[in-house]
PDB file of N, CA and C in Angstrom:
ATOM      1  N   UNK Z  43     -73.563  52.375  57.873  1.00 92.00           N
ATOM      2  CA  UNK Z  43     -73.856  53.713  58.386  1.00 92.00           C
ATOM      3  C   UNK Z  43     -75.367  53.905  58.569  1.00 92.00           C
ATOM      4  N   UNK Z  44     -76.157  53.316  57.677  1.00 95.00           N
ATOM      5  CA  UNK Z  44     -77.606  53.504  57.780  1.00 95.00           C
ATOM      6  C   UNK Z  44     -78.182  52.869  59.042  1.00 95.00           C
ATOM      7  N   UNK Z  45     -77.573  51.782  59.524  1.00 95.00           N
ATOM      8  CA  UNK Z  45     -78.041  51.195  60.781  1.00 95.00           C
ATOM      9  C   UNK Z  45     -77.733  52.117  61.960  1.00 95.00           C
ATOM     10  N   UNK Z  46     -76.628  52.862  61.879  1.00 97.00           N
ATOM     11  CA  UNK Z  46     -76.329  53.853  62.914  1.00 97.00           C
ATOM     12  C   UNK Z  46     -77.370  54.966  62.876  1.00 97.00           C
ATOM     13  N   UNK Z  47     -77.718  55.417  61.665  1.00 98.00           N
ATOM     14  CA  UNK Z  47     -78.770  56.424  61.539  1.00 98.00           C
ATOM     15  C   UNK Z  47     -80.081  55.917  62.150  1.00 98.00           C
ATOM     16  N   UNK Z  48     -80.384  54.649  61.905  1.00 97.00           N
ATOM     17  CA  UNK Z  48     -81.626  54.081  62.431  1.00 97.00           C
ATOM     18  C   UNK Z  48     -81.587  53.995  63.957  1.00 97.00           C
ATOM     19  N   UNK Z  49     -80.470  53.593  64.512  1.00 96.00           N
ATOM     20  CA  UNK Z  49     -80.326  53.554  65.972  1.00 96.00           C
ATOM     21  C   UNK Z  49     -80.505  54.948  66.569  1.00 96.00           C
ATOM     22  N   UNK Z  50     -79.860  55.928  65.972  1.00 97.00           N
ATOM     23  CA  UNK Z  50     -79.993  57.304  66.464  1.00 97.00           C
ATOM     24  C   UNK Z  50     -81.417  57.824  66.292  1.00 97.00           C
ATOM     25  N   UNK Z  51     -82.078  57.445  65.202  1.00 98.00           N
ATOM     26  CA  UNK Z  51     -83.475  57.829  64.992  1.00 98.00           C
ATOM     27  C   UNK Z  51     -84.342  57.264  66.110  1.00 98.00           C
ATOM     28  N   UNK Z  52     -84.086  56.010  66.481  1.00 97.00           N
ATOM     29  CA  UNK Z  52     -84.839  55.393  67.572  1.00 97.00           C
ATOM     30  C   UNK Z  52     -84.602  56.084  68.896  1.00 97.00           C
ATOM     31  N   UNK Z  53     -83.367  56.484  69.147  1.00 97.00           N
ATOM     32  CA  UNK Z  53     -83.062  57.211  70.387  1.00 97.00           C
ATOM     33  C   UNK Z  53     -83.777  58.568  70.387  1.00 97.00           C
ATOM     34  N   UNK Z  54     -83.767  59.247  69.247  1.00 97.00           N
ATOM     35  CA  UNK Z  54     -84.494  60.518  69.148  1.00 97.00           C
ATOM     36  C   UNK Z  54     -85.997  60.312  69.321  1.00 97.00           C
ATOM     37  N   UNK Z  55     -86.472  59.157  68.921  1.00 96.00           N
ATOM     38  CA  UNK Z  55     -87.895  58.833  69.062  1.00 96.00           C
ATOM     39  C   UNK Z  55     -88.304  58.827  70.535  1.00 96.00           C
ATOM     40  N   UNK Z  56     -87.372  58.528  71.419  1.00 97.00           N
ATOM     41  CA  UNK Z  56     -87.639  58.567  72.861  1.00 97.00           C
ATOM     42  C   UNK Z  56     -87.836  60.008  73.328  1.00 97.00           C
ATOM     43  N   UNK Z  57     -87.168  60.940  72.675  1.00 96.00           N
ATOM     44  CA  UNK Z  57     -87.179  62.337  73.120  1.00 96.00           C
ATOM     45  C   UNK Z  57     -88.508  63.040  73.024  1.00 96.00           C
ATOM     46  N   UNK Z  58     -89.319  62.684  72.023  1.00 94.00           N
ATOM     47  CA  UNK Z  58     -90.550  63.470  71.893  1.00 94.00           C
ATOM     48  C   UNK Z  58     -91.604  63.119  72.944  1.00 94.00           C
ATOM     49  N   UNK Z  59     -91.862  61.841  73.301  1.00 96.00           N
ATOM     50  CA  UNK Z  59     -92.806  61.632  74.392  1.00 96.00           C
ATOM     51  C   UNK Z  59     -92.242  62.120  75.731  1.00 96.00           C
ATOM     52  N   UNK Z  60     -90.919  62.034  75.883  1.00 96.00           N
ATOM     53  CA  UNK Z  60     -90.306  62.576  77.095  1.00 96.00           C
ATOM     54  C   UNK Z  60     -90.520  64.084  77.168  1.00 96.00           C
ATOM     55  N   UNK Z  61     -90.320  64.763  76.056  1.00 96.00           N
ATOM     56  CA  UNK Z  61     -90.552  66.205  76.018  1.00 96.00           C
ATOM     57  C   UNK Z  61     -91.990  66.568  76.337  1.00 96.00           C
ATOM     58  N   UNK Z  62     -92.936  65.801  75.808  1.00 95.00           N
ATOM     59  CA  UNK Z  62     -94.348  66.065  76.126  1.00 95.00           C
ATOM     60  C   UNK Z  62     -94.620  65.870  77.616  1.00 95.00           C
ATOM     61  N   UNK Z  63     -94.020  64.838  78.212  1.00 94.00           N
ATOM     62  CA  UNK Z  63     -94.200  64.589  79.646  1.00 94.00           C
ATOM     63  C   UNK Z  63     -93.590  65.728  80.459  1.00 94.00           C
ATOM     64  N   UNK Z  64     -92.389  66.164  80.078  1.00 93.00           N
ATOM     65  CA  UNK Z  64     -91.740  67.277  80.778  1.00 93.00           C
ATOM     66  C   UNK Z  64     -92.618  68.515  80.714  1.00 93.00           C
ATOM     67  N   UNK Z  65     -93.230  68.749  79.566  1.00 94.00           N
ATOM     68  CA  UNK Z  65     -94.072  69.948  79.422  1.00 94.00           C
ATOM     69  C   UNK Z  65     -95.324  69.880  80.291  1.00 94.00           C
ATOM     70  N   UNK Z  66     -95.720  68.680  80.693  1.00 92.00           N
ATOM     71  CA  UNK Z  66     -96.916  68.520  81.521  1.00 92.00           C
ATOM     72  C   UNK Z  66     -96.621  68.492  83.018  1.00 92.00           C
ATOM     73  N   UNK Z  67     -95.398  68.178  83.385  1.00 83.00           N
ATOM     74  CA  UNK Z  67     -95.126  67.892  84.794  1.00 83.00           C
ATOM     75  C   UNK Z  67     -94.134  68.835  85.457  1.00 83.00           C
ATOM     76  N   UNK Z  68     -93.625  69.819  84.758  1.00 76.00           N
ATOM     77  CA  UNK Z  68     -92.661  70.732  85.371  1.00 76.00           C
ATOM     78  C   UNK Z  68     -92.999  72.168  85.008  1.00 76.00           C
ATOM     79  N   UNK Z  69     -92.229  73.057  85.578  1.00 87.00           N
ATOM     80  CA  UNK Z  69     -92.378  74.469  85.253  1.00 87.00           C
ATOM     81  C   UNK Z  69     -91.701  74.811  83.932  1.00 87.00           C
ATOM     82  N   UNK Z  70     -91.111  73.824  83.284  1.00 86.00           N
ATOM     83  CA  UNK Z  70     -90.372  74.041  82.044  1.00 86.00           C
ATOM     84  C   UNK Z  70     -91.186  73.630  80.829  1.00 86.00           C
ATOM     85  N   UNK Z  71     -92.429  74.074  80.768  1.00 92.00           N
ATOM     86  CA  UNK Z  71     -93.335  73.680  79.691  1.00 92.00           C
ATOM     87  C   UNK Z  71     -92.743  73.959  78.309  1.00 92.00           C
ATOM     88  N   UNK Z  72     -92.219  75.150  78.108  1.00 94.00           N
ATOM     89  CA  UNK Z  72     -91.688  75.513  76.789  1.00 94.00           C
ATOM     90  C   UNK Z  72     -90.515  74.619  76.409  1.00 94.00           C
ATOM     91  N   UNK Z  73     -89.626  74.333  77.353  1.00 94.00           N
ATOM     92  CA  UNK Z  73     -88.471  73.484  77.047  1.00 94.00           C
ATOM     93  C   UNK Z  73     -88.908  72.060  76.697  1.00 94.00           C
ATOM     94  N   UNK Z  74     -89.929  71.574  77.355  1.00 94.00           N
ATOM     95  CA  UNK Z  74     -90.445  70.249  77.031  1.00 94.00           C
ATOM     96  C   UNK Z  74     -90.999  70.193  75.618  1.00 94.00           C
ATOM     97  N   UNK Z  75     -91.722  71.233  75.233  1.00 96.00           N
ATOM     98  CA  UNK Z  75     -92.284  71.284  73.885  1.00 96.00           C
ATOM     99  C   UNK Z  75     -91.170  71.399  72.848  1.00 96.00           C
ATOM    100  N   UNK Z  76     -90.148  72.187  73.150  1.00 97.00           N
ATOM    101  CA  UNK Z  76     -89.001  72.304  72.241  1.00 97.00           C
ATOM    102  C   UNK Z  76     -88.301  70.952  72.100  1.00 97.00           C
ATOM    103  N   UNK Z  77     -88.077  70.266  73.230  1.00 96.00           N
ATOM    104  CA  UNK Z  77     -87.460  68.938  73.186  1.00 96.00           C
ATOM    105  C   UNK Z  77     -88.286  67.993  72.307  1.00 96.00           C
ATOM    106  N   UNK Z  78     -89.596  68.009  72.478  1.00 97.00           N
ATOM    107  CA  UNK Z  78     -90.469  67.140  71.686  1.00 97.00           C
ATOM    108  C   UNK Z  78     -90.360  67.468  70.195  1.00 97.00           C
ATOM    109  N   UNK Z  79     -90.429  68.735  69.855  1.00 98.00           N
ATOM    110  CA  UNK Z  79     -90.404  69.136  68.447  1.00 98.00           C
ATOM    111  C   UNK Z  79     -89.056  68.819  67.785  1.00 98.00           C
ATOM    112  N   UNK Z  80     -87.973  69.126  68.474  1.00 98.00           N
ATOM    113  CA  UNK Z  80     -86.642  68.845  67.913  1.00 98.00           C
ATOM    114  C   UNK Z  80     -86.439  67.343  67.767  1.00 98.00           C
ATOM    115  N   UNK Z  81     -86.867  66.591  68.769  1.00 98.00           N
ATOM    116  CA  UNK Z  81     -86.729  65.135  68.713  1.00 98.00           C
ATOM    117  C   UNK Z  81     -87.521  64.544  67.552  1.00 98.00           C
ATOM    118  N   UNK Z  82     -88.736  65.028  67.348  1.00 97.00           N
ATOM    119  CA  UNK Z  82     -89.535  64.550  66.224  1.00 97.00           C
ATOM    120  C   UNK Z  82     -88.833  64.809  64.904  1.00 97.00           C
ATOM    121  N   UNK Z  83     -88.338  66.020  64.736  1.00 98.00           N
ATOM    122  CA  UNK Z  83     -87.672  66.382  63.491  1.00 98.00           C
ATOM    123  C   UNK Z  83     -86.416  65.556  63.243  1.00 98.00           C
ATOM    124  N   UNK Z  84     -85.593  65.423  64.267  1.00 98.00           N
ATOM    125  CA  UNK Z  84     -84.360  64.644  64.129  1.00 98.00           C
ATOM    126  C   UNK Z  84     -84.665  63.169  63.878  1.00 98.00           C
ATOM    127  N   UNK Z  85     -85.645  62.643  64.605  1.00 98.00           N
ATOM    128  CA  UNK Z  85     -86.016  61.248  64.451  1.00 98.00           C
ATOM    129  C   UNK Z  85     -86.479  60.965  63.023  1.00 98.00           C
ATOM    130  N   UNK Z  86     -87.328  61.823  62.512  1.00 97.00           N
ATOM    131  CA  UNK Z  86     -87.825  61.652  61.147  1.00 97.00           C
ATOM    132  C   UNK Z  86     -86.719  61.770  60.109  1.00 97.00           C
ATOM    133  N   UNK Z  87     -85.836  62.730  60.284  1.00 98.00           N
ATOM    134  CA  UNK Z  87     -84.745  62.924  59.336  1.00 98.00           C
ATOM    135  C   UNK Z  87     -83.799  61.719  59.341  1.00 98.00           C
ATOM    136  N   UNK Z  88     -83.443  61.247  60.527  1.00 98.00           N
ATOM    137  CA  UNK Z  88     -82.544  60.095  60.615  1.00 98.00           C
ATOM    138  C   UNK Z  88     -83.203  58.829  60.065  1.00 98.00           C
ATOM    139  N   UNK Z  89     -84.508  58.667  60.295  1.00 98.00           N
ATOM    140  CA  UNK Z  89     -85.220  57.537  59.699  1.00 98.00           C
ATOM    141  C   UNK Z  89     -85.187  57.634  58.181  1.00 98.00           C
ATOM    142  N   UNK Z  90     -85.386  58.820  57.666  1.00 98.00           N
ATOM    143  CA  UNK Z  90     -85.331  59.040  56.221  1.00 98.00           C
ATOM    144  C   UNK Z  90     -83.965  58.625  55.658  1.00 98.00           C
ATOM    145  N   UNK Z  91     -82.896  59.008  56.352  1.00 98.00           N
ATOM    146  CA  UNK Z  91     -81.550  58.618  55.914  1.00 98.00           C
ATOM    147  C   UNK Z  91     -81.379  57.101  55.955  1.00 98.00           C
ATOM    148  N   UNK Z  92     -81.858  56.478  57.024  1.00 98.00           N
ATOM    149  CA  UNK Z  92     -81.688  55.030  57.196  1.00 98.00           C
ATOM    150  C   UNK Z  92     -82.423  54.239  56.115  1.00 98.00           C
ATOM    151  N   UNK Z  93     -83.556  54.756  55.662  1.00 97.00           N
ATOM    152  CA  UNK Z  93     -84.370  54.020  54.695  1.00 97.00           C
ATOM    153  C   UNK Z  93     -83.768  53.995  53.288  1.00 97.00           C
ATOM    154  N   UNK Z  94     -82.636  54.628  53.108  1.00 97.00           N
ATOM    155  CA  UNK Z  94     -81.977  54.564  51.793  1.00 97.00           C
ATOM    156  C   UNK Z  94     -81.589  53.125  51.461  1.00 97.00           C
ATOM    157  N   UNK Z  95     -81.183  52.355  52.491  1.00 96.00           N
ATOM    158  CA  UNK Z  95     -80.747  50.979  52.220  1.00 96.00           C
ATOM    159  C   UNK Z  95     -81.463  49.940  53.071  1.00 96.00           C
ATOM    160  N   UNK Z  96     -82.136  50.359  54.121  1.00 95.00           N
ATOM    161  CA  UNK Z  96     -82.844  49.420  54.994  1.00 95.00           C
ATOM    162  C   UNK Z  96     -84.295  49.341  54.517  1.00 95.00           C
ATOM    163  N   UNK Z  97     -84.844  48.145  54.348  1.00 95.00           N
ATOM    164  CA  UNK Z  97     -86.231  48.023  53.889  1.00 95.00           C
ATOM    165  C   UNK Z  97     -87.214  48.789  54.782  1.00 95.00           C
ATOM    166  N   UNK Z  98     -88.222  49.330  54.179  1.00 94.00           N
ATOM    167  CA  UNK Z  98     -89.206  50.173  54.865  1.00 94.00           C
ATOM    168  C   UNK Z  98     -89.769  49.515  56.121  1.00 94.00           C
ATOM    169  N   UNK Z  99     -90.289  48.304  55.987  1.00 92.00           N
ATOM    170  CA  UNK Z  99     -90.910  47.635  57.133  1.00 92.00           C
ATOM    171  C   UNK Z  99     -89.932  47.359  58.250  1.00 92.00           C
ATOM    172  N   UNK Z 100     -88.720  46.973  57.892  1.00 93.00           N
ATOM    173  CA  UNK Z 100     -87.689  46.720  58.900  1.00 93.00           C
ATOM    174  C   UNK Z 100     -87.322  48.014  59.605  1.00 93.00           C
ATOM    175  N   UNK Z 101     -87.076  49.057  58.836  1.00 95.00           N
ATOM    176  CA  UNK Z 101     -86.685  50.342  59.425  1.00 95.00           C
ATOM    177  C   UNK Z 101     -87.769  50.864  60.364  1.00 95.00           C
ATOM    178  N   UNK Z 102     -89.011  50.800  59.931  1.00 94.00           N
ATOM    179  CA  UNK Z 102     -90.094  51.323  60.755  1.00 94.00           C
ATOM    180  C   UNK Z 102     -90.259  50.514  62.040  1.00 94.00           C
ATOM    181  N   UNK Z 103     -90.201  49.197  61.926  1.00 93.00           N
ATOM    182  CA  UNK Z 103     -90.371  48.349  63.111  1.00 93.00           C
ATOM    183  C   UNK Z 103     -89.234  48.553  64.102  1.00 93.00           C
ATOM    184  N   UNK Z 104     -88.012  48.645  63.617  1.00 94.00           N
ATOM    185  CA  UNK Z 104     -86.871  48.871  64.511  1.00 94.00           C
ATOM    186  C   UNK Z 104     -86.975  50.248  65.150  1.00 94.00           C
ATOM    187  N   UNK Z 105     -87.303  51.250  64.370  1.00 96.00           N
ATOM    188  CA  UNK Z 105     -87.434  52.636  64.846  1.00 96.00           C
ATOM    189  C   UNK Z 105     -88.479  52.733  65.958  1.00 96.00           C
ATOM    190  N   UNK Z 106     -89.659  52.203  65.708  1.00 95.00           N
ATOM    191  CA  UNK Z 106     -90.704  52.280  66.730  1.00 95.00           C
ATOM    192  C   UNK Z 106     -90.392  51.378  67.920  1.00 95.00           C
ATOM    193  N   UNK Z 107     -89.724  50.248  67.675  1.00 94.00           N
ATOM    194  CA  UNK Z 107     -89.357  49.360  68.771  1.00 94.00           C
ATOM    195  C   UNK Z 107     -88.373  50.004  69.726  1.00 94.00           C
ATOM    196  N   UNK Z 108     -87.347  50.655  69.167  1.00 95.00           N
ATOM    197  CA  UNK Z 108     -86.387  51.357  70.016  1.00 95.00           C
ATOM    198  C   UNK Z 108     -87.090  52.472  70.781  1.00 95.00           C
ATOM    199  N   UNK Z 109     -87.940  53.206  70.093  1.00 96.00           N
ATOM    200  CA  UNK Z 109     -88.669  54.290  70.751  1.00 96.00           C
ATOM    201  C   UNK Z 109     -89.581  53.790  71.851  1.00 96.00           C
ATOM    202  N   UNK Z 110     -90.315  52.725  71.582  1.00 95.00           N
ATOM    203  CA  UNK Z 110     -91.250  52.190  72.578  1.00 95.00           C
ATOM    204  C   UNK Z 110     -90.516  51.619  73.785  1.00 95.00           C
ATOM    205  N   UNK Z 111     -89.506  50.791  73.544  1.00 96.00           N
ATOM    206  CA  UNK Z 111     -88.766  50.183  74.655  1.00 96.00           C
ATOM    207  C   UNK Z 111     -88.006  51.248  75.433  1.00 96.00           C
ATOM    208  N   UNK Z 112     -87.378  52.174  74.733  1.00 97.00           N
ATOM    209  CA  UNK Z 112     -86.630  53.234  75.413  1.00 97.00           C
ATOM    210  C   UNK Z 112     -87.520  54.129  76.255  1.00 97.00           C
ATOM    211  N   UNK Z 113     -88.670  54.486  75.709  1.00 97.00           N
ATOM    212  CA  UNK Z 113     -89.613  55.320  76.456  1.00 97.00           C
ATOM    213  C   UNK Z 113     -90.144  54.570  77.670  1.00 97.00           C
ATOM    214  N   UNK Z 114     -90.391  53.290  77.520  1.00 97.00           N
ATOM    215  CA  UNK Z 114     -90.829  52.453  78.634  1.00 97.00           C
ATOM    216  C   UNK Z 114     -89.788  52.479  79.753  1.00 97.00           C
ATOM    217  N   UNK Z 115     -88.527  52.314  79.397  1.00 97.00           N
ATOM    218  CA  UNK Z 115     -87.452  52.304  80.391  1.00 97.00           C
ATOM    219  C   UNK Z 115     -87.311  53.669  81.067  1.00 97.00           C
ATOM    220  N   UNK Z 116     -87.368  54.743  80.291  1.00 97.00           N
ATOM    221  CA  UNK Z 116     -87.295  56.089  80.865  1.00 97.00           C
ATOM    222  C   UNK Z 116     -88.469  56.312  81.817  1.00 97.00           C
ATOM    223  N   UNK Z 117     -89.646  55.849  81.431  1.00 97.00           N
ATOM    224  CA  UNK Z 117     -90.816  55.997  82.296  1.00 97.00           C
ATOM    225  C   UNK Z 117     -90.617  55.320  83.647  1.00 97.00           C
ATOM    226  N   UNK Z 118     -90.032  54.150  83.631  1.00 97.00           N
ATOM    227  CA  UNK Z 118     -89.777  53.429  84.883  1.00 97.00           C
ATOM    228  C   UNK Z 118     -88.719  54.148  85.712  1.00 97.00           C
ATOM    229  N   UNK Z 119     -87.610  54.519  85.067  1.00 97.00           N
ATOM    230  CA  UNK Z 119     -86.486  55.105  85.793  1.00 97.00           C
ATOM    231  C   UNK Z 119     -86.737  56.534  86.275  1.00 97.00           C
ATOM    232  N   UNK Z 120     -87.441  57.325  85.470  1.00 95.00           N
ATOM    233  CA  UNK Z 120     -87.601  58.737  85.782  1.00 95.00           C
ATOM    234  C   UNK Z 120     -88.960  59.055  86.401  1.00 95.00           C
ATOM    235  N   UNK Z 121     -90.005  58.392  85.936  1.00 94.00           N
ATOM    236  CA  UNK Z 121     -91.359  58.738  86.364  1.00 94.00           C
ATOM    237  C   UNK Z 121     -92.027  57.670  87.221  1.00 94.00           C
ATOM    238  N   UNK Z 122     -91.263  56.684  87.633  1.00 95.00           N
ATOM    239  CA  UNK Z 122     -91.779  55.629  88.517  1.00 95.00           C
ATOM    240  C   UNK Z 122     -93.004  54.924  87.927  1.00 95.00           C
ATOM    241  N   UNK Z 123     -92.980  54.723  86.603  1.00 96.00           N
ATOM    242  CA  UNK Z 123     -94.050  53.969  85.952  1.00 96.00           C
ATOM    243  C   UNK Z 123     -94.047  52.526  86.460  1.00 96.00           C
ATOM    244  N   UNK Z 124     -95.172  51.840  86.373  1.00 96.00           N
ATOM    245  CA  UNK Z 124     -95.231  50.448  86.830  1.00 96.00           C
ATOM    246  C   UNK Z 124     -94.266  49.553  86.051  1.00 96.00           C
ATOM    247  N   UNK Z 125     -93.694  48.582  86.748  1.00 95.00           N
ATOM    248  CA  UNK Z 125     -92.736  47.678  86.099  1.00 95.00           C
ATOM    249  C   UNK Z 125     -93.013  46.232  86.497  1.00 95.00           C
ATOM    250  N   UNK Z 126     -94.284  45.852  86.439  1.00 96.00           N
ATOM    251  CA  UNK Z 126     -94.624  44.483  86.805  1.00 96.00           C
ATOM    252  C   UNK Z 126     -94.123  43.506  85.734  1.00 96.00           C
ATOM    253  N   UNK Z 127     -94.140  42.241  86.060  1.00 97.00           N
ATOM    254  CA  UNK Z 127     -93.552  41.209  85.211  1.00 97.00           C
ATOM    255  C   UNK Z 127     -94.111  41.227  83.791  1.00 97.00           C
ATOM    256  N   UNK Z 128     -95.417  41.302  83.644  1.00 97.00           N
ATOM    257  CA  UNK Z 128     -96.013  41.226  82.304  1.00 97.00           C
ATOM    258  C   UNK Z 128     -95.599  42.405  81.437  1.00 97.00           C
ATOM    259  N   UNK Z 129     -95.525  43.590  82.015  1.00 96.00           N
ATOM    260  CA  UNK Z 129     -95.098  44.770  81.255  1.00 96.00           C
ATOM    261  C   UNK Z 129     -93.645  44.632  80.800  1.00 96.00           C
ATOM    262  N   UNK Z 130     -92.775  44.221  81.720  1.00 97.00           N
ATOM    263  CA  UNK Z 130     -91.358  44.065  81.386  1.00 97.00           C
ATOM    264  C   UNK Z 130     -91.165  42.948  80.366  1.00 97.00           C
ATOM    265  N   UNK Z 131     -91.860  41.840  80.539  1.00 97.00           N
ATOM    266  CA  UNK Z 131     -91.757  40.730  79.589  1.00 97.00           C
ATOM    267  C   UNK Z 131     -92.245  41.156  78.207  1.00 97.00           C
ATOM    268  N   UNK Z 132     -93.284  41.939  78.149  1.00 96.00           N
ATOM    269  CA  UNK Z 132     -93.816  42.406  76.867  1.00 96.00           C
ATOM    270  C   UNK Z 132     -92.811  43.298  76.145  1.00 96.00           C
ATOM    271  N   UNK Z 133     -92.164  44.184  76.879  1.00 96.00           N
ATOM    272  CA  UNK Z 133     -91.138  45.030  76.261  1.00 96.00           C
ATOM    273  C   UNK Z 133     -89.947  44.170  75.844  1.00 96.00           C
ATOM    274  N   UNK Z 134     -89.654  43.140  76.608  1.00 96.00           N
ATOM    275  CA  UNK Z 134     -88.601  42.201  76.212  1.00 96.00           C
ATOM    276  C   UNK Z 134     -88.902  41.567  74.866  1.00 96.00           C
ATOM    277  N   UNK Z 135     -90.158  41.256  74.615  1.00 96.00           N
ATOM    278  CA  UNK Z 135     -90.550  40.695  73.317  1.00 96.00           C
ATOM    279  C   UNK Z 135     -90.343  41.708  72.189  1.00 96.00           C
ATOM    280  N   UNK Z 136     -90.633  42.970  72.468  1.00 95.00           N
ATOM    281  CA  UNK Z 136     -90.391  44.013  71.465  1.00 95.00           C
ATOM    282  C   UNK Z 136     -88.900  44.068  71.140  1.00 95.00           C
ATOM    283  N   UNK Z 137     -88.066  44.055  72.171  1.00 94.00           N
ATOM    284  CA  UNK Z 137     -86.615  44.113  71.967  1.00 94.00           C
ATOM    285  C   UNK Z 137     -86.138  42.893  71.192  1.00 94.00           C
ATOM    286  N   UNK Z 138     -86.665  41.720  71.525  1.00 95.00           N
ATOM    287  CA  UNK Z 138     -86.290  40.509  70.784  1.00 95.00           C
ATOM    288  C   UNK Z 138     -86.688  40.631  69.309  1.00 95.00           C
ATOM    289  N   UNK Z 139     -87.838  41.214  69.050  1.00 92.00           N
ATOM    290  CA  UNK Z 139     -88.269  41.413  67.669  1.00 92.00           C
ATOM    291  C   UNK Z 139     -87.352  42.351  66.912  1.00 92.00           C
ATOM    292  N   UNK Z 140     -86.918  43.432  67.562  1.00 91.00           N
ATOM    293  CA  UNK Z 140     -85.986  44.371  66.929  1.00 91.00           C
ATOM    294  C   UNK Z 140     -84.666  43.673  66.616  1.00 91.00           C
ATOM    295  N   UNK Z 141     -84.157  42.894  67.567  1.00 92.00           N
ATOM    296  CA  UNK Z 141     -82.913  42.149  67.334  1.00 92.00           C
ATOM    297  C   UNK Z 141     -83.092  41.157  66.184  1.00 92.00           C
ATOM    298  N   UNK Z 142     -84.220  40.471  66.162  1.00 92.00           N
ATOM    299  CA  UNK Z 142     -84.504  39.529  65.086  1.00 92.00           C
ATOM    300  C   UNK Z 142     -84.526  40.190  63.725  1.00 92.00           C
ATOM    301  N   UNK Z 143     -85.118  41.366  63.637  1.00 87.00           N
ATOM    302  CA  UNK Z 143     -85.153  42.090  62.354  1.00 87.00           C
ATOM    303  C   UNK Z 143     -83.749  42.489  61.908  1.00 87.00           C
ATOM    304  N   UNK Z 144     -82.921  42.899  62.859  1.00 86.00           N
ATOM    305  CA  UNK Z 144     -81.539  43.266  62.512  1.00 86.00           C
ATOM    306  C   UNK Z 144     -80.773  42.032  62.029  1.00 86.00           C
ATOM    307  N   UNK Z 145     -80.915  40.921  62.740  1.00 89.00           N
ATOM    308  CA  UNK Z 145     -80.192  39.709  62.355  1.00 89.00           C
ATOM    309  C   UNK Z 145     -80.662  39.146  61.017  1.00 89.00           C
ATOM    310  N   UNK Z 146     -81.924  39.353  60.697  1.00 88.00           N
ATOM    311  CA  UNK Z 146     -82.488  38.830  59.455  1.00 88.00           C
ATOM    312  C   UNK Z 146     -82.110  39.683  58.245  1.00 88.00           C
ATOM    313  N   UNK Z 147     -81.627  40.866  58.492  1.00 74.00           N
ATOM    314  CA  UNK Z 147     -81.311  41.792  57.382  1.00 74.00           C
ATOM    315  C   UNK Z 147     -80.046  41.410  56.680  1.00 74.00           C
TER     316      UNK Z 147
END
C-alpha cells in the first residue's frame, strides 16, 4: 500500500508546478494557485504515509523522479516545451533510476 501512496504522491507532485504555470498563463490565476497549494499538501501527506515502510532516500528519489518526469511530459504535451533527443534521453535516465530503486527495494 505504501508504494501506491508513493506513486500517488509523485502524481500530486506534478500538480503544483502545473498549477503555478496555469496561474501565470491564463485568466484563471486563483485556480492555478489553488491547484498548486492542494497538490503540494496532498503530495507531502502521501509521501509522509509512504515513508512509514519505504526508506527515506528511496521514497524521496522516487517521489521527485515521478514529479520531474511527469512535469516534463506535461510540459511537452500541454505547453509545447522542447523535446529534443538529449532532453528526452535525460528524462529516460530519471525513469530508469526510479524503476531501479523500486526493483532494488
